[in-house]
Amino acid sequence: MIPVYRWYSTVDRNFITLADNEFQEGQLLNWKYSDKTLIFYAFRTPAEDRVAVYSWFNPTTKDVVSVAEDEFSDDQMLKMGYKNKKLQFYAPIRRGENRVAVYRWYIPKTKDWATFPEEGDTDKLGKKGFRHKTFQYYGVKRAVDESLYYHPL
């Protein structure tokens, strides 16, 4: 299992979703990212009922988006100005115990896509200017409980 975090850039005013150790924490802080938030756990390896999740970078908008392999083709991402496709993790695609639905939201003001699990009051995101809520995959709520619900890790 690998923890997945959401960070916020105070410089570019956008969010980034990162699996643990994609970048060193000190480097992210140096780049003016803050508000590190654990959003869910994912898997390091592929398996049945898991989807690969990739990060893409848009040099024009400075946006980094996490996209499941079946959401957009590489050609579509390139046409939207994204580059540097990089594998981040594997996420469950089936609802179940110890799972949380994960959505991508779009923020028109900053041209940013942000990842949020469906926990708490996500309706407040719409009031803050977030739009186009799109289901992506499921995250694992608690890594320590995963083997209780499913096969050993």
GROMACS .gro file of N, CA, C and O in nm, residues 27-119:
model
  372
   27GLN      N    1   1.158   1.922  -0.104
   27GLN     CA    2   1.153   1.986  -0.235
   27GLN      C    3   1.015   2.049  -0.259
   27GLN      O    4   1.005   2.159  -0.310
   28LEU      N    5   0.908   1.978  -0.220
   28LEU     CA    6   0.773   2.034  -0.234
   28LEU      C    7   0.757   2.161  -0.151
   28LEU      O    8   0.699   2.260  -0.198
   29LEU      N    9   0.810   2.160  -0.031
   29LEU     CA   10   0.803   2.279   0.054
   29LEU      C   11   0.883   2.394  -0.008
   29LEU      O   12   0.840   2.510  -0.006
   30ASN      N   13   0.998   2.362  -0.067
   30ASN     CA   14   1.080   2.462  -0.134
   30ASN      C   15   1.006   2.521  -0.255
   30ASN      O   16   1.022   2.639  -0.286
   31TRP      N   17   0.926   2.439  -0.322
   31TRP     CA   18   0.846   2.485  -0.436
   31TRP      C   19   0.718   2.556  -0.390
   31TRP      O   20   0.633   2.587  -0.469
   32LYS      N   21   0.705   2.577  -0.260
   32LYS     CA   22   0.592   2.650  -0.199
   32LYS      C   23   0.461   2.571  -0.199
   32LYS      O   24   0.352   2.627  -0.206
   33TYR      N   25   0.471   2.438  -0.189
   33TYR     CA   26   0.352   2.356  -0.167
   33TYR      C   27   0.329   2.345  -0.017
   33TYR      O   28   0.424   2.342   0.062
   34SER      N   29   0.203   2.341   0.023
   34SER     CA   30   0.168   2.332   0.164
   34SER      C   31   0.039   2.251   0.177
   34SER      O   32  -0.012   2.198   0.080
   35ASP      N   33  -0.014   2.247   0.298
   35ASP     CA   34  -0.141   2.178   0.326
   35ASP      C   35  -0.140   2.033   0.280
   35ASP      O   36  -0.235   1.986   0.217
   36LYS      N   37  -0.033   1.961   0.312
   36LYS     CA   38  -0.026   1.819   0.279
   36LYS      C   39  -0.139   1.745   0.349
   36LYS      O   40  -0.153   1.753   0.471
   37THR      N   41  -0.222   1.674   0.272
   37THR     CA   42  -0.339   1.605   0.326
   37THR      C   43  -0.344   1.462   0.275
   37THR      O   44  -0.345   1.440   0.153
   38LEU      N   45  -0.346   1.366   0.366
   38LEU     CA   46  -0.364   1.226   0.325
   38LEU      C   47  -0.507   1.210   0.274
   38LEU      O   48  -0.602   1.241   0.346
   39ILE      N   49  -0.524   1.164   0.149
   39ILE     CA   50  -0.660   1.152   0.095
   39ILE      C   51  -0.706   1.007   0.082
   39ILE      O   52  -0.825   0.981   0.089
   40PHE      N   53  -0.614   0.913   0.062
   40PHE     CA   54  -0.648   0.771   0.059
   40PHE      C   55  -0.519   0.691   0.042
   40PHE      O   56  -0.410   0.749   0.031
   41TYR      N   57  -0.533   0.561   0.039
   41TYR     CA   58  -0.421   0.471   0.009
   41TYR      C   59  -0.449   0.404  -0.124
   41TYR      O   60  -0.565   0.389  -0.165
   42ALA      N   61  -0.343   0.362  -0.193
   42ALA     CA   62  -0.355   0.293  -0.321
   42ALA      C   63  -0.255   0.178  -0.322
   42ALA      O   64  -0.187   0.153  -0.223
   43PHE      N   65  -0.245   0.112  -0.435
   43PHE     CA   66  -0.156  -0.002  -0.450
   43PHE      C   67  -0.036   0.033  -0.536
   43PHE      O   68  -0.043   0.118  -0.625
   44ARG      N   69   0.075  -0.035  -0.510
   44ARG     CA   70   0.197  -0.014  -0.587
   44ARG      C   71   0.202  -0.102  -0.712
   44ARG      O   72   0.281  -0.076  -0.803
   45THR      N   73   0.122  -0.209  -0.713
   45THR     CA   74   0.131  -0.307  -0.820
   45THR      C   75  -0.003  -0.326  -0.890
   45THR      O   76  -0.109  -0.310  -0.828
   46PRO      N   77   0.001  -0.364  -1.017
   46PRO     CA   78  -0.124  -0.390  -1.090
   46PRO      C   79  -0.186  -0.522  -1.044
   46PRO      O   80  -0.118  -0.609  -0.992
   47ALA      N   81  -0.317  -0.533  -1.062
   47ALA     CA   82  -0.389  -0.656  -1.033
   47ALA      C   83  -0.528  -0.644  -1.097
   47ALA      O   84  -0.568  -0.537  -1.142
   48GLU      N   85  -0.599  -0.754  -1.097
   48GLU     CA   86  -0.736  -0.751  -1.147
   48GLU      C   87  -0.817  -0.652  -1.063
   48GLU      O   88  -0.797  -0.639  -0.943
   49ASP      N   89  -0.906  -0.581  -1.127
   49ASP     CA   90  -0.992  -0.482  -1.062
   49ASP      C   91  -0.915  -0.360  -1.010
   49ASP      O   92  -0.959  -0.295  -0.916
   50ARG      N   93  -0.801  -0.329  -1.072
   50ARG     CA   94  -0.727  -0.207  -1.040
   50ARG      C   95  -0.698  -0.132  -1.170
   50ARG      O   96  -0.679  -0.193  -1.275
   51VAL      N   97  -0.693  -0.002  -1.160
   51VAL     CA   98  -0.663   0.082  -1.276
   51VAL      C   99  -0.535   0.160  -1.248
   51VAL      O  100  -0.512   0.205  -1.135
   52ALA      N  101  -0.453   0.175  -1.350
   52ALA     CA  102  -0.331   0.255  -1.337
   52ALA      C  103  -0.369   0.403  -1.337
   52ALA      O  104  -0.457   0.446  -1.412
   53VAL      N  105  -0.303   0.480  -1.251
   53VAL     CA  106  -0.327   0.625  -1.243
   53VAL      C  107  -0.195   0.694  -1.276
   53VAL      O  108  -0.091   0.662  -1.220
   54TYR      N  109  -0.204   0.790  -1.368
   54TYR     CA  110  -0.087   0.861  -1.417
   54TYR      C  111  -0.098   1.010  -1.386
   54TYR      O  112  -0.207   1.066  -1.385
   55SER      N  113   0.015   1.074  -1.364
   55SER     CA  114   0.016   1.220  -1.353
   55SER      C  115   0.060   1.277  -1.487
   55SER      O  116   0.139   1.216  -1.560
   56TRP      N  117   0.005   1.393  -1.519
   56TRP     CA  118   0.040   1.469  -1.639
   56TRP      C  119   0.064   1.613  -1.597
   56TRP      O  120  -0.006   1.664  -1.510
   57PHE      N  121   0.158   1.680  -1.662
   57PHE     CA  122   0.190   1.819  -1.631
   57PHE      C  123   0.158   1.908  -1.750
   57PHE      O  124   0.192   1.877  -1.864
   58ASN      N  125   0.093   2.022  -1.723
   58ASN     CA  126   0.065   2.122  -1.826
   58ASN      C  127   0.156   2.242  -1.800
   58ASN      O  128   0.136   2.315  -1.703
   59PRO      N  129   0.257   2.263  -1.885
   59PRO     CA  130   0.352   2.372  -1.861
   59PRO      C  131   0.290   2.512  -1.875
   59PRO      O  132   0.341   2.607  -1.817
   60THR      N  133   0.179   2.525  -1.947
   60THR     CA  134   0.115   2.655  -1.963
   60THR      C  135   0.039   2.696  -1.838
   60THR      O  136   0.053   2.807  -1.789
   61THR      N  137  -0.041   2.604  -1.784
   61THR     CA  138  -0.124   2.636  -1.667
   61THR      C  139  -0.056   2.597  -1.536
   61THR      O  140  -0.107   2.628  -1.429
   62LYS      N  141   0.055   2.525  -1.544
   62LYS     CA  142   0.128   2.473  -1.428
   62LYS      C  143   0.047   2.368  -1.352
   62LYS      O  144   0.075   2.338  -1.236
   63ASP      N  145  -0.055   2.314  -1.416
   63ASP     CA  146  -0.140   2.214  -1.353
   63ASP      C  147  -0.077   2.076  -1.364
   63ASP      O  148  -0.018   2.042  -1.467
   64VAL      N  149  -0.089   1.999  -1.257
   64VAL     CA  150  -0.054   1.857  -1.258
   64VAL      C  151  -0.182   1.784  -1.226
   64VAL      O  152  -0.245   1.810  -1.123
   65VAL      N  153  -0.223   1.694  -1.314
   65VAL     CA  154  -0.348   1.622  -1.295
   65VAL      C  155  -0.320   1.473  -1.286
   65VAL      O  156  -0.228   1.422  -1.353
   66SER      N  157  -0.397   1.405  -1.203
   66SER     CA  158  -0.390   1.259  -1.193
   66SER      C  159  -0.508   1.202  -1.270
   66SER      O  160  -0.622   1.237  -1.242
   67VAL      N  161  -0.478   1.113  -1.366
   67VAL     CA  162  -0.580   1.061  -1.456
   67VAL      C  163  -0.571   0.910  -1.461
   67VAL      O  164  -0.462   0.855  -1.482
   68ALA      N  165  -0.684   0.842  -1.445
   68ALA     CA  166  -0.688   0.697  -1.459
   68ALA      C  167  -0.666   0.662  -1.606
   68ALA      O  168  -0.704   0.738  -1.696
   69GLU      N  169  -0.609   0.546  -1.631
   69GLU     CA  170  -0.567   0.509  -1.766
   69GLU      C  171  -0.681   0.508  -1.868
   69GLU      O  172  -0.657   0.524  -1.987
   70ASP      N  173  -0.803   0.491  -1.823
   70ASP     CA  174  -0.915   0.482  -1.917
   70ASP      C  175  -0.996   0.611  -1.929
   70ASP      O  176  -1.096   0.615  -1.998
   71GLU      N  177  -0.954   0.718  -1.864
   71GLU     CA  178  -1.029   0.844  -1.868
   71GLU      C  179  -1.008   0.922  -1.998
   71GLU      O  180  -1.102   0.973  -2.056
   72PHE      N  181  -0.883   0.937  -2.037
   72PHE     CA  182  -0.847   1.010  -2.160
   72PHE      C  183  -0.737   0.932  -2.229
   72PHE      O  184  -0.652   0.871  -2.164
   73SER      N  185  -0.733   0.941  -2.361
   73SER     CA  186  -0.621   0.880  -2.434
   73SER      C  187  -0.499   0.972  -2.420
   73SER      O  188  -0.512   1.091  -2.388
   74ASP      N  189  -0.382   0.917  -2.447
   74ASP     CA  190  -0.261   0.999  -2.444
   74ASP      C  191  -0.273   1.114  -2.544
   74ASP      O  192  -0.233   1.227  -2.516
   75ASP      N  193  -0.331   1.086  -2.661
   75ASP     CA  194  -0.348   1.188  -2.763
   75ASP      C  195  -0.437   1.303  -2.712
   75ASP      O  196  -0.406   1.420  -2.734
   76GLN      N  197  -0.546   1.270  -2.642
   76GLN     CA  198  -0.633   1.374  -2.586
   76GLN      C  199  -0.558   1.460  -2.484
   76GLN      O  200  -0.573   1.583  -2.483
   77MET      N  201  -0.480   1.396  -2.398
   77MET     CA  202  -0.404   1.471  -2.298
   77MET      C  203  -0.302   1.564  -2.364
   77MET      O  204  -0.288   1.680  -2.325
   78LEU      N  205  -0.234   1.515  -2.467
   78LEU     CA  206  -0.135   1.597  -2.538
   78LEU      C  207  -0.204   1.716  -2.606
   78LEU      O  208  -0.152   1.828  -2.603
   79LYS      N  209  -0.321   1.694  -2.663
   79LYS     CA  210  -0.395   1.803  -2.729
   79LYS      C  211  -0.443   1.908  -2.628
   79LYS      O  212  -0.462   2.024  -2.664
   80MET      N  213  -0.462   1.867  -2.501
   80MET     CA  214  -0.501   1.963  -2.397
   80MET      C  215  -0.379   2.035  -2.338
   80MET      O  216  -0.392   2.113  -2.244
   81GLY      N  217  -0.260   2.004  -2.389
   81GLY     CA  218  -0.139   2.073  -2.346
   81GLY      C  219  -0.060   2.003  -2.236
   81GLY      O  220   0.035   2.059  -2.182
   82TYR      N  221  -0.098   1.880  -2.201
   82TYR     CA  222  -0.029   1.807  -2.094
   82TYR      C  223   0.087   1.726  -2.151
   82TYR      O  224   0.083   1.678  -2.263
   83LYS      N  225   0.191   1.711  -2.068
   83LYS     CA  226   0.312   1.637  -2.105
   83LYS      C  227   0.360   1.558  -1.984
   83LYS      O  228   0.303   1.567  -1.877
   84ASN      N  229   0.468   1.487  -2.002
   84ASN     CA  230   0.537   1.418  -1.892
   84ASN      C  231   0.448   1.318  -1.818
   84ASN      O  232   0.438   1.322  -1.696
   85LYS      N  233   0.386   1.228  -1.889
   85LYS     CA  234   0.304   1.122  -1.830
   85LYS      C  235   0.391   1.035  -1.740
   85LYS      O  236   0.499   0.991  -1.781
   86LYS      N  237   0.343   1.012  -1.616
   86LYS     CA  238   0.421   0.932  -1.520
   86LYS      C  239   0.327   0.846  -1.435
   86LYS      O  240   0.229   0.897  -1.381
   87LEU      N  241   0.357   0.717  -1.424
   87LEU     CA  242   0.276   0.627  -1.342
   87LEU      C  243   0.287   0.667  -1.195
   87LEU      O  244   0.397   0.688  -1.144
   88GLN      N  245   0.171   0.677  -1.126
   88GLN     CA  246   0.171   0.712  -0.985
   88GLN      C  247   0.137   0.593  -0.896
   88GLN      O  248   0.205   0.566  -0.798
   89PHE      N  249   0.028   0.522  -0.927
   89PHE     CA  250  -0.019   0.412  -0.842
   89PHE      C  251  -0.129   0.337  -0.914
   89PHE      O  252  -0.167   0.372  -1.027
   90TYR      N  253  -0.180   0.233  -0.849
   90TYR     CA  254  -0.293   0.155  -0.900
   90TYR      C  255  -0.407   0.167  -0.800
   90TYR      O  256  -0.386   0.154  -0.680
   91ALA      N  257  -0.527   0.192  -0.851
   91ALA     CA  258  -0.643   0.216  -0.765
   91ALA      C  259  -0.753   0.114  -0.793
   91ALA      O  260  -0.771   0.071  -0.908
   92PRO      N  261  -0.827   0.075  -0.689
   92PRO     CA  262  -0.940  -0.017  -0.709
   92PRO      C  263  -1.047   0.046  -0.798
   92PRO      O  264  -1.068   0.167  -0.795
   93ILE      N  265  -1.115  -0.037  -0.877
   93ILE     CA  266  -1.223   0.012  -0.962
   93ILE      C  267  -1.359  -0.037  -0.916
   93ILE      O  268  -1.460  -0.003  -0.976
   94ARG      N  269  -1.362  -0.118  -0.811
   94ARG     CA  270  -1.488  -0.172  -0.760
   94ARG      C  271  -1.517  -0.118  -0.621
   94ARG      O  272  -1.429  -0.108  -0.536
   95ARG      N  273  -1.643  -0.085  -0.599
   95ARG     CA  274  -1.689  -0.043  -0.465
   95ARG      C  275  -1.676  -0.162  -0.371
   95ARG      O  276  -1.689  -0.276  -0.411
   96GLY      N  277  -1.650  -0.136  -0.245
   96GLY     CA  278  -1.641  -0.244  -0.147
   96GLY      C  279  -1.612  -0.188  -0.009
   96GLY      O  280  -1.604  -0.067   0.012
   97GLU      N  281  -1.597  -0.280   0.086
   97GLU     CA  282  -1.559  -0.241   0.222
   97GLU      C  283  -1.423  -0.171   0.218
   97GLU      O  284  -1.337  -0.205   0.137
   98ASN      N  285  -1.405  -0.075   0.304
   98ASN     CA  286  -1.278  -0.004   0.317
   98ASN      C  287  -1.241   0.075   0.191
   98ASN      O  288  -1.125   0.097   0.162
   99ARG      N  289  -1.342   0.115   0.113
   99ARG     CA  290  -1.319   0.192  -0.009
   99ARG      C  291  -1.387   0.327   0.002
   99ARG      O  292  -1.489   0.342   0.069
  100VAL      N  293  -1.333   0.426  -0.066
  100VAL     CA  294  -1.394   0.558  -0.075
  100VAL      C  295  -1.389   0.601  -0.222
  100VAL      O  296  -1.287   0.584  -0.289
  101ALA      N  297  -1.501   0.651  -0.272
  101ALA     CA  298  -1.506   0.699  -0.409
  101ALA      C  299  -1.416   0.823  -0.421
  101ALA      O  300  -1.414   0.908  -0.333
  102VAL      N  301  -1.342   0.831  -0.532
  102VAL     CA  302  -1.251   0.942  -0.556
  102VAL      C  303  -1.297   1.016  -0.681
  102VAL      O  304  -1.324   0.955  -0.784
  103TYR      N  305  -1.306   1.148  -0.669
  103TYR     CA  306  -1.355   1.233  -0.777
  103TYR      C  307  -1.251   1.336  -0.816
  103TYR      O  308  -1.173   1.382  -0.734
  104ARG      N  309  -1.256   1.374  -0.943
  104ARG     CA  310  -1.176   1.485  -0.993
  104ARG      C  311  -1.272   1.603  -1.010
  104ARG      O  312  -1.380   1.589  -1.064
  105TRP      N  313  -1.232   1.718  -0.961
  105TRP     CA  314  -1.308   1.843  -0.975
  105TRP      C  315  -1.226   1.939  -1.061
  105TRP      O  316  -1.103   1.938  -1.055
  106TYR      N  317  -1.293   2.024  -1.134
  106TYR     CA  318  -1.226   2.125  -1.215
  106TYR      C  319  -1.251   2.263  -1.155
  106TYR      O  320  -1.364   2.294  -1.114
  107ILE      N  321  -1.147   2.345  -1.150
  107ILE     CA  322  -1.158   2.480  -1.096
  107ILE      C  323  -1.132   2.576  -1.213
  107ILE      O  324  -1.016   2.599  -1.250
  108PRO      N  325  -1.236   2.630  -1.275
  108PRO     CA  326  -1.218   2.716  -1.393
  108PRO      C  327  -1.129   2.837  -1.369
  108PRO      O  328  -1.051   2.875  -1.456
  109LYS      N  329  -1.139   2.897  -1.251
  109LYS     CA  330  -1.063   3.019  -1.221
  109LYS      C  331  -0.912   2.999  -1.236
  109LYS      O  332  -0.841   3.085  -1.286
  110THR      N  333  -0.862   2.882  -1.192
  110THR     CA  334  -0.718   2.855  -1.197
  110THR      C  335  -0.683   2.748  -1.301
  110THR      O  336  -0.566   2.709  -1.312
  111LYS      N  337  -0.783   2.698  -1.374
  111LYS     CA  338  -0.762   2.591  -1.474
  111LYS      C  339  -0.692   2.472  -1.411
  111LYS      O  340  -0.597   2.417  -1.465
  112ASP      N  341  -0.742   2.432  -1.296
  112ASP     CA  342  -0.681   2.327  -1.217
  112ASP      C  343  -0.778   2.212  -1.199
  112ASP      O  344  -0.898   2.233  -1.180
  113TRP      N  345  -0.728   2.090  -1.205
  113TRP     CA  346  -0.805   1.971  -1.170
  113TRP      C  347  -0.757   1.926  -1.033
  113TRP      O  348  -0.636   1.919  -1.008
  114ALA      N  349  -0.848   1.895  -0.945
  114ALA     CA  350  -0.811   1.854  -0.809
  114ALA      C  351  -0.881   1.723  -0.773
  114ALA      O  352  -0.994   1.699  -0.815
  115THR      N  353  -0.814   1.642  -0.695
  115THR     CA  354  -0.865   1.511  -0.654
  115THR      C  355  -0.917   1.518  -0.511
  115THR      O  356  -0.845   1.562  -0.422
  116PHE      N  357  -1.041   1.472  -0.491
  116PHE     CA  358  -1.101   1.471  -0.358
  116PHE      C  359  -1.177   1.340  -0.338
  116PHE      O  360  -1.255   1.301  -0.424
  117PRO      N  361  -1.157   1.275  -0.223
  117PRO     CA  362  -1.240   1.159  -0.191
  117PRO      C  363  -1.379   1.205  -0.148
  117PRO      O  364  -1.396   1.318  -0.102
  118GLU      N  365  -1.478   1.119  -0.165
  118GLU     CA  366  -1.617   1.152  -0.129
  118GLU      C  367  -1.636   1.129   0.020
  118GLU      O  368  -1.697   1.032   0.063
  119GLU      N  369  -1.579   1.216   0.099
  119GLU     CA  370  -1.592   1.210   0.244
  119GLU      C  371  -1.620   1.349   0.296
  119GLU      O  372  -1.567   1.447   0.244
   0.00000   0.00000   0.00000
